[in-house]
Structures are given as structure tokens and as C-alpha cells.
mmCIF file of C-alpha atoms and ligand atoms in Angstrom:
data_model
loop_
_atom_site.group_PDB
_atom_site.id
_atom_site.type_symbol
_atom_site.label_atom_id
_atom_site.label_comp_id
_atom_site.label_asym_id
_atom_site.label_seq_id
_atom_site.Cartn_x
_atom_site.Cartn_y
_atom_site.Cartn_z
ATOM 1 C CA UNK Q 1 32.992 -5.448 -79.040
ATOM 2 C CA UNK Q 2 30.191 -5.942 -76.855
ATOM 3 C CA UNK Q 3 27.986 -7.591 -79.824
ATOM 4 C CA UNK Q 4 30.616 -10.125 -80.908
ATOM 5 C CA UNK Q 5 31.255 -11.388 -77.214
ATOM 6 C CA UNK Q 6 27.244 -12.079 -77.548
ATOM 7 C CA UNK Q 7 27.919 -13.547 -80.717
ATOM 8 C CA UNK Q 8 30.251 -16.267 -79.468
ATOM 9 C CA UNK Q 9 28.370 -17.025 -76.187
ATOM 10 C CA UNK Q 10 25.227 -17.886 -78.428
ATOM 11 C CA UNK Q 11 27.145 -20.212 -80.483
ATOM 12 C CA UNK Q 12 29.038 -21.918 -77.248
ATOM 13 C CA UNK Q 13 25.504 -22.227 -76.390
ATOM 14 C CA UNK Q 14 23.861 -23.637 -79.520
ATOM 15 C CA UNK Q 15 26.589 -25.974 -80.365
ATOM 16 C CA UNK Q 16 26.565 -27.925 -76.449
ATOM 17 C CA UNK Q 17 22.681 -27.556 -76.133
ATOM 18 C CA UNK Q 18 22.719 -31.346 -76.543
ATOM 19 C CA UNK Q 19 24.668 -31.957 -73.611
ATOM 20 C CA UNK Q 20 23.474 -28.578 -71.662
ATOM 21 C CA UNK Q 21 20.239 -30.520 -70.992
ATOM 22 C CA UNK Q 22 21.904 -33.599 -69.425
ATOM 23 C CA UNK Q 23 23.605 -31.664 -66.886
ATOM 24 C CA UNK Q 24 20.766 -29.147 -66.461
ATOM 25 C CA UNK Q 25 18.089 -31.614 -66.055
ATOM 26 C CA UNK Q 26 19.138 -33.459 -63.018
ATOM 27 C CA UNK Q 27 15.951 -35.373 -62.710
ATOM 28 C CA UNK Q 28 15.708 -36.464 -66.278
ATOM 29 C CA UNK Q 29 16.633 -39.885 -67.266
ATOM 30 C CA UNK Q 30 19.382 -40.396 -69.088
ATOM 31 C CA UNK Q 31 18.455 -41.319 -73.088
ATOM 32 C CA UNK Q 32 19.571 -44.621 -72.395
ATOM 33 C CA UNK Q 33 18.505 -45.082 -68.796
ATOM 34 C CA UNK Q 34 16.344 -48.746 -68.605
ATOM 35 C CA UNK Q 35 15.852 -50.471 -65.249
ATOM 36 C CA UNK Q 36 16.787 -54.261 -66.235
ATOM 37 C CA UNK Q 37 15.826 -55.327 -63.127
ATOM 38 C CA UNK Q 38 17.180 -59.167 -63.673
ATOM 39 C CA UNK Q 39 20.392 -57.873 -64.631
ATOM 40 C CA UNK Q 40 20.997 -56.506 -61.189
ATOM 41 C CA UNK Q 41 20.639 -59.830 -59.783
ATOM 42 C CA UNK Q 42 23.626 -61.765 -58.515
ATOM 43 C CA UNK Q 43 23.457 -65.112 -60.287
ATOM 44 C CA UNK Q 44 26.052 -67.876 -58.640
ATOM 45 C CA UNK Q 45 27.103 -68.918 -61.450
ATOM 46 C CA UNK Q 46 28.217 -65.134 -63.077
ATOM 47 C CA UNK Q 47 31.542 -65.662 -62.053
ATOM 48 C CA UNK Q 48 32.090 -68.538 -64.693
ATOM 49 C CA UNK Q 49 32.588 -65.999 -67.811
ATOM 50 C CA UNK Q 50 35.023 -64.076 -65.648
ATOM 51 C CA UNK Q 51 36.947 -67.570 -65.171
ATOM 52 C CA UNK Q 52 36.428 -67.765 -68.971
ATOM 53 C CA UNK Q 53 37.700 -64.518 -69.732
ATOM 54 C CA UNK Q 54 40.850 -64.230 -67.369
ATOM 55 C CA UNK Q 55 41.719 -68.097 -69.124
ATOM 56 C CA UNK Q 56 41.910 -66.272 -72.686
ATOM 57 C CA UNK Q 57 37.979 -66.711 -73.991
ATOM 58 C CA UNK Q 58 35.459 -64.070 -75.551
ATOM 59 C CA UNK Q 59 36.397 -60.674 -74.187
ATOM 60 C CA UNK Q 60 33.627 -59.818 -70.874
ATOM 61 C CA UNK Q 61 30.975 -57.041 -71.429
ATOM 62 C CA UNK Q 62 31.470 -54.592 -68.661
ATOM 63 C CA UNK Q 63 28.257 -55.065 -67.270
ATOM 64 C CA UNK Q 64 29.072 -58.992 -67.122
ATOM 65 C CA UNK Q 65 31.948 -57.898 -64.869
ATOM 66 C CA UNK Q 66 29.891 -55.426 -63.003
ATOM 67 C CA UNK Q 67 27.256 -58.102 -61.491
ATOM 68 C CA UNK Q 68 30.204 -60.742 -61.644
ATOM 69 C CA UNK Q 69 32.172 -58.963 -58.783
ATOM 70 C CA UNK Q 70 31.788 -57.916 -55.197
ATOM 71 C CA UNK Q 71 31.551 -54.318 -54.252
ATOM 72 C CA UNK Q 72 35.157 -52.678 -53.785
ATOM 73 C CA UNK Q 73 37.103 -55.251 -55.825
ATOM 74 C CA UNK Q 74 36.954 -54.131 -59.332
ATOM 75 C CA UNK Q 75 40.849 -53.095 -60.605
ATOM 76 C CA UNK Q 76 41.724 -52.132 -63.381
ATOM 77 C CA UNK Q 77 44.285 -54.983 -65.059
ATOM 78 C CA UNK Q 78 45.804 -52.092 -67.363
ATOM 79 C CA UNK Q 79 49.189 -49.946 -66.528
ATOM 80 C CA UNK Q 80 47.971 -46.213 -66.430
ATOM 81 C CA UNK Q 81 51.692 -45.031 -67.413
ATOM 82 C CA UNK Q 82 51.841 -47.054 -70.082
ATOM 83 C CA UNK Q 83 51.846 -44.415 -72.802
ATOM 84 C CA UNK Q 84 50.665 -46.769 -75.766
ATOM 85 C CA UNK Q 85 47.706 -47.917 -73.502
ATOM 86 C CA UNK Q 86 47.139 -44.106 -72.848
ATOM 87 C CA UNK Q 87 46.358 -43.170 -76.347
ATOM 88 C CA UNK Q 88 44.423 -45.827 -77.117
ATOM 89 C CA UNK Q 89 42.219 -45.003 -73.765
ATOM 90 C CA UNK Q 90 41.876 -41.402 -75.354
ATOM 91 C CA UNK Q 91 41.115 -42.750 -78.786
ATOM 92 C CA UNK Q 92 38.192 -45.148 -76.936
ATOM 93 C CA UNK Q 93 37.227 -42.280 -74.898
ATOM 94 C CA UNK Q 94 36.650 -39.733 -78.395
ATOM 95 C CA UNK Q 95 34.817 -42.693 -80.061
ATOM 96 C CA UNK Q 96 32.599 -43.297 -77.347
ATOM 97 C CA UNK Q 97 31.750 -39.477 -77.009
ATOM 98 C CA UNK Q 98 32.417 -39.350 -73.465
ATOM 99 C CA UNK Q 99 34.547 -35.860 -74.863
ATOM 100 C CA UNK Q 100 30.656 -34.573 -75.725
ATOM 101 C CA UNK Q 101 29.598 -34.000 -72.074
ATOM 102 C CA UNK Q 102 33.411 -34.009 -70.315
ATOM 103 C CA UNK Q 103 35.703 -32.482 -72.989
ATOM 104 C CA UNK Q 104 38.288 -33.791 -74.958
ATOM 105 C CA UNK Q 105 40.993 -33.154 -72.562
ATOM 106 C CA UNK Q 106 38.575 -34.676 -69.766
ATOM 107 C CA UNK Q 107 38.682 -30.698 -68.180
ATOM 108 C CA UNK Q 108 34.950 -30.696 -68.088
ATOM 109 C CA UNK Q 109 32.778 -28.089 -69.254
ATOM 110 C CA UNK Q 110 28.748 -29.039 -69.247
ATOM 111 C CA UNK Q 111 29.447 -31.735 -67.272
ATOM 112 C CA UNK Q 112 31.841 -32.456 -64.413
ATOM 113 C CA UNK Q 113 35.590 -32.555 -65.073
ATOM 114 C CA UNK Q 114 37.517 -35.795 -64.830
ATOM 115 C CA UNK Q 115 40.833 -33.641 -64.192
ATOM 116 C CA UNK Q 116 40.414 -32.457 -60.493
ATOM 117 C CA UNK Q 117 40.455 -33.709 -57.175
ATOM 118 C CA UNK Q 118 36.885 -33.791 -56.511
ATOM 119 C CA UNK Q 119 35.321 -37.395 -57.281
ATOM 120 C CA UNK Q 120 31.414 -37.360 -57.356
ATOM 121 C CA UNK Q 121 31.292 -41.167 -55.733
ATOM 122 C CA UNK Q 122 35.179 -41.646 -55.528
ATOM 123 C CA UNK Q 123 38.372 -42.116 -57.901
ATOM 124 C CA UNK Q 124 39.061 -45.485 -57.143
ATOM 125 C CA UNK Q 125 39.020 -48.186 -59.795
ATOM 126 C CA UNK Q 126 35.621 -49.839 -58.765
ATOM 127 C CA UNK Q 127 33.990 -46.710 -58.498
ATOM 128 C CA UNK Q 128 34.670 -45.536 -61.498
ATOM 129 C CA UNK Q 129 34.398 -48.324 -63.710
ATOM 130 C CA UNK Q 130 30.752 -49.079 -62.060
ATOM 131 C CA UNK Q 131 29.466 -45.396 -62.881
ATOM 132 C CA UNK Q 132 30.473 -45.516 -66.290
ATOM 133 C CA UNK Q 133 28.492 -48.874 -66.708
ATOM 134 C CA UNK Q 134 25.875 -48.115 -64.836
ATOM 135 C CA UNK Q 135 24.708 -44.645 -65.014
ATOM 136 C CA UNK Q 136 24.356 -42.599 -61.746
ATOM 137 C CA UNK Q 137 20.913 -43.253 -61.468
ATOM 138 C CA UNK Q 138 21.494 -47.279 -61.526
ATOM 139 C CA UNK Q 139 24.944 -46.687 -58.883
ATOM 140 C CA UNK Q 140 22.885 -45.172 -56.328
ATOM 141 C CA UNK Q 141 20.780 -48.144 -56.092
ATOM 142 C CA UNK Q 142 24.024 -50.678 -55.664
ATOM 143 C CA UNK Q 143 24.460 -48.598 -52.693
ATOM 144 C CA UNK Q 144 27.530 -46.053 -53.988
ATOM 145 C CA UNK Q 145 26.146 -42.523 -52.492
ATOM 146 C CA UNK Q 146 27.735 -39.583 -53.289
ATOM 147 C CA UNK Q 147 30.125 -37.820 -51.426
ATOM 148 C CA UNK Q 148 32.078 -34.975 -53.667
ATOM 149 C CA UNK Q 149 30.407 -32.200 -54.999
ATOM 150 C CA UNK Q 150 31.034 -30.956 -58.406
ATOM 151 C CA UNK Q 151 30.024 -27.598 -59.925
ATOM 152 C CA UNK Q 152 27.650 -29.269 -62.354
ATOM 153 C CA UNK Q 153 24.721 -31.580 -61.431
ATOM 154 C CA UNK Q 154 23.319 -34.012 -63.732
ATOM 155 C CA UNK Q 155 23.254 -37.711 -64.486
ATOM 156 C CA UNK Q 156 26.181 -39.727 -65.348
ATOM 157 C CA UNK Q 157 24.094 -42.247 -68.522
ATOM 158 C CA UNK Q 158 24.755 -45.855 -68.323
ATOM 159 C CA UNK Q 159 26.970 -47.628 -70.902
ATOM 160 C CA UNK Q 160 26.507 -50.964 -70.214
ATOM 161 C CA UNK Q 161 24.799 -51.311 -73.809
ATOM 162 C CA UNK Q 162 27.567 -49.369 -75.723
ATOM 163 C CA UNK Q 163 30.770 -51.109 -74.551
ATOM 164 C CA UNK Q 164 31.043 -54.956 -75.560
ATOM 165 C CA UNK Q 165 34.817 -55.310 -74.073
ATOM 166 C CA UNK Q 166 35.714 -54.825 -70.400
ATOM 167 C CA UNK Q 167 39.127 -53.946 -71.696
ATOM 168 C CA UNK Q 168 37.783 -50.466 -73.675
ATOM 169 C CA UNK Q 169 36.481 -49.434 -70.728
ATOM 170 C CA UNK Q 170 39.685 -49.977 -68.695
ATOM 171 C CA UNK Q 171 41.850 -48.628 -71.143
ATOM 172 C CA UNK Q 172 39.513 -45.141 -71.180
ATOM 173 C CA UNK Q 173 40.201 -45.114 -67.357
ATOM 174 C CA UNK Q 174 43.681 -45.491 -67.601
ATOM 175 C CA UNK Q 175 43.655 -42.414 -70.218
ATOM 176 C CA UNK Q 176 41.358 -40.719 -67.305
ATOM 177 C CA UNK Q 177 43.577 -41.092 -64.962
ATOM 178 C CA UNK Q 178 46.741 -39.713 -67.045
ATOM 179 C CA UNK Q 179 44.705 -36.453 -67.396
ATOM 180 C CA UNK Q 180 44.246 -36.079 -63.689
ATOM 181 C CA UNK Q 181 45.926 -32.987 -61.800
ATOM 182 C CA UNK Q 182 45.004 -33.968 -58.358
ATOM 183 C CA UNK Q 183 48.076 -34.077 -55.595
ATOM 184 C CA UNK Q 184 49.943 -37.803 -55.277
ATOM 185 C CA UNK Q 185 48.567 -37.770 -51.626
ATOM 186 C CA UNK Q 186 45.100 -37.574 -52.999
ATOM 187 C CA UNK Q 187 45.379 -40.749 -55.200
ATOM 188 C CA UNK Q 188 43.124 -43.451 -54.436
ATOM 189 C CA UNK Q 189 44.326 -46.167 -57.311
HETATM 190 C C1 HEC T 1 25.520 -36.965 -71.452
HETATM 191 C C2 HEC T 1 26.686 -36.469 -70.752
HETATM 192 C C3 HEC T 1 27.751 -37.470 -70.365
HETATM 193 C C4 HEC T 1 28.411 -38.376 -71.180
HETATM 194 C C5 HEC T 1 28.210 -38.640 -72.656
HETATM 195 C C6 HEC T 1 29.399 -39.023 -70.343
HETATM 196 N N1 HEC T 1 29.325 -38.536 -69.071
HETATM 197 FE FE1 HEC T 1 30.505 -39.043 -67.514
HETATM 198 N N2 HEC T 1 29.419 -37.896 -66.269
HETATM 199 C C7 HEC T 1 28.360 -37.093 -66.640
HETATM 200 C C8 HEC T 1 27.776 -36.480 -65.467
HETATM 201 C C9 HEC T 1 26.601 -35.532 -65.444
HETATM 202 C C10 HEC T 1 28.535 -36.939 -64.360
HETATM 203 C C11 HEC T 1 28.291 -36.647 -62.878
HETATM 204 C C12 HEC T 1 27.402 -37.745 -62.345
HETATM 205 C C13 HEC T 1 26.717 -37.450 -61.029
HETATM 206 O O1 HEC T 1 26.931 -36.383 -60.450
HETATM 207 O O2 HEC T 1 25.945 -38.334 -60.599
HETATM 208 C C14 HEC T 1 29.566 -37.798 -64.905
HETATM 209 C C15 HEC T 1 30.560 -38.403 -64.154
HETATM 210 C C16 HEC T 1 31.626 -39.090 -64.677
HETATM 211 C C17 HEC T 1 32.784 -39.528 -63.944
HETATM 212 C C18 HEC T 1 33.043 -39.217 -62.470
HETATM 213 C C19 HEC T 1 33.539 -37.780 -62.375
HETATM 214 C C20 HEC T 1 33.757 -37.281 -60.960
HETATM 215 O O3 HEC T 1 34.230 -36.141 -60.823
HETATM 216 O O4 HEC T 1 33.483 -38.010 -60.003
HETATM 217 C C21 HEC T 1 33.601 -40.191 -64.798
HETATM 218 C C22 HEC T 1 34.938 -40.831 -64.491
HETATM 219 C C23 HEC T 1 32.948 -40.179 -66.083
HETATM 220 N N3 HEC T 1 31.755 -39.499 -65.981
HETATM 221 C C24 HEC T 1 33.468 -40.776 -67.220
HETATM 222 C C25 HEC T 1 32.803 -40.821 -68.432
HETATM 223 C C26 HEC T 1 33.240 -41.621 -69.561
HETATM 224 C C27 HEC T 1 34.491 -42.470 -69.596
HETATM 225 C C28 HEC T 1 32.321 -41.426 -70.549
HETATM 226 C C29 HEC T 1 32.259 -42.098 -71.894
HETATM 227 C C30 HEC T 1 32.297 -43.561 -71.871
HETATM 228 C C31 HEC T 1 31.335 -40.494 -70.043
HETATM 229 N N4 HEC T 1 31.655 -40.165 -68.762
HETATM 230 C C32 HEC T 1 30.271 -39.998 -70.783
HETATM 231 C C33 HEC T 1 27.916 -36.891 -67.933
HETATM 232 C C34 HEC T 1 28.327 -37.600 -69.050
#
């Protein structure tokens, strides 16, 4: 009895170790952590691919719409009940292994869950979509602190380089937010 409880906490243990040393490691950079130091800059002309985008062009990398807007006004263009939109946000989510470190129901587990009430920086739309870009490490310096504190500490890695369309990452929010169990009055979106 005793010995087969051991048994499966071992192999919980072995099969996240990946992930375990994400959260553990606080101070650790994330894998794909770089400081692209141009890229933070605020060009006056990055609003043109936006213009672009919004008038039908080449879908916008997030990170294009990151430096492209002004802190606060990111919103997500998506409807989070849509159920179709949903799914696909779940199937976005699995295939860019965000399930690895949160779960696949977004309840958490090595890393923080997306479910609850608490937000690490906030649950609004901006927020959100800037941390998954940008990686905690990279947030803190645009001057998002944190203010929530979850039961698991780590970093939060950028994905700037792993999503080419603004609209994935919207559509993985929208899924995000259809898994949340926080109270209506708590909402910020
Ligand atoms: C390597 C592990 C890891 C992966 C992979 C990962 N995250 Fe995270 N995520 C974290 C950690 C750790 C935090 C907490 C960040 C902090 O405290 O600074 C976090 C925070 C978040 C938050 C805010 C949670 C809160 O309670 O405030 C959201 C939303 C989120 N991640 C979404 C995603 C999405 C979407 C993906 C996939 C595109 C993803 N994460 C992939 C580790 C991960």
C-alpha cells in the first residue's frame, strides 16, 4: 500500500521533471529567454503593419502587436463564448504546449493555474496577451509588476518566437478564459 503510493509519486515526478525545474528555478532564464534589446523600442512607424493587418494583409506576429500598441489597450478581437473559437483556442493551446507547465484543462499543476481568481500581473486582455509574448522576465521591464500571488513561483517563457499569428494567440486566450472559475464580479475582460 504504502510502496505503490511511492511508486506513483516517483513517476508524477519523473514524467514533469521537465517542467518541475521551470517553476522551481525562479531565477533561471527561461530556455528561450533573449534580451532583443531593439525590439523593445517603439519605432513611429510600428503602427503601419497593424493598419495593414486590421485592412486584411499578412496576419501580425504577436510581438509586432506588442511594441505596436500602448500599454492598457491590447483587446482581444475574438468572442470568448463563441464555442467554435473555444476549441480551436484549446487545440492552439495543446499544440503550443502551454498544457506542459499549466495542464490541459488550464487547472495548473507545476506551474500556476489559469482557472482561479488569482492573476499573477492581472486577467485583463493586455496583460495577458503581453506575458505570454513576452516572458515574465521581459514584462517586468515594460513596467507590469506583479500583484497576485500564486502557489508556484517561476518564470512565465516568452513566445514571441513561437507564435507567427496574433490571432493563435487570441484564440488560446479566449479558450483561457472559458476555463476560468473565478466569480462574474471578479472579471476584468
Ligand atoms: C515552462 C512552463 C510554462 C509554459 C510552457 C507556459 N507557461 Fe504560462 N506561466 C508559467 C509560469 C511559471 C507562470 C507564472 C509567471 C510569473 O509568476 O511570473 C505563467 C503564467 C501564465 C499566465 C498568467 C497566470 C496567472 O495566474 O496570472 C497565463 C495566462 C499563461 N501563463 C498562459 C500560458 C500560455 C497560453 C502558454 C502557451 C502559449 C503558456 N502559458 C506556457 C509557466 C509556463
Amino acid at each position: 500500500m504504502k510502496s505503490n503510493f511511492l511508486t506513483l509519486l516517483l513517476a508524477a515526478a519523473v514524467s514533469s521533471g521537465a517542467f518541475a525545474a521551470v517553476c522551481a528555478a525562479a531565477d533561471e532564464p527561461a530556455p528561450a529567454a533573449k534580451t532583443e534589446p531593439a525590439e523593445a523600442e517603439k519605432k513611429s512607424d510600428a503602427a503601419a503593419p497593424a493598419a495593414a493587418a486590421a485592412a486584411g494583409g499578412a496576419p501580425m506576429k504577436p510581438i509586432d502587436r506588442v511594441n505596436a500598441t500602448e500599454k492598457g489597450k491590447l483587446k482581444n478581437p475574438f468572442d470568448y463564448k463563441d464555442p467554435k473559437i473555444v476549441e480551436e483556442g484549446h487545440k492552439i493551446y495543446m499544440g503550443l504546449s502551454c498544457n506542459g507547465c499549466h495542464g490541459g484543462g488550464g487547472g495548473g499543476g507545476m506551474c500556476p493555474p489559469l482557472t482561479n481568481e488569482t492573476w499573477v500581473y492581472g486577467g485583463d486582455d493586455d496583460t495577458l496577451f503581453r506575458l505570454i509574448v513576452l516572458g515574465s522576465q521581459e514584462l517586468q521591464k515594460h513596467g507590469y509588476a506583479r500583484k497576485g500571488q500564486e502557489g508556484v513561483v517561476g518564470p512565465m517563457p516568452p513566445y514571441k518566437d513561437l507564435i507567427d499569428d496574433e490571432a493563435k494567440l487570441w484564440k488560446a486566450i479566449v479558450w483561457i478564459r472559458s476555463v476560468w472559475k473565478g466569480r462574474e464580479e471578479k472579471k476584468v475582460w
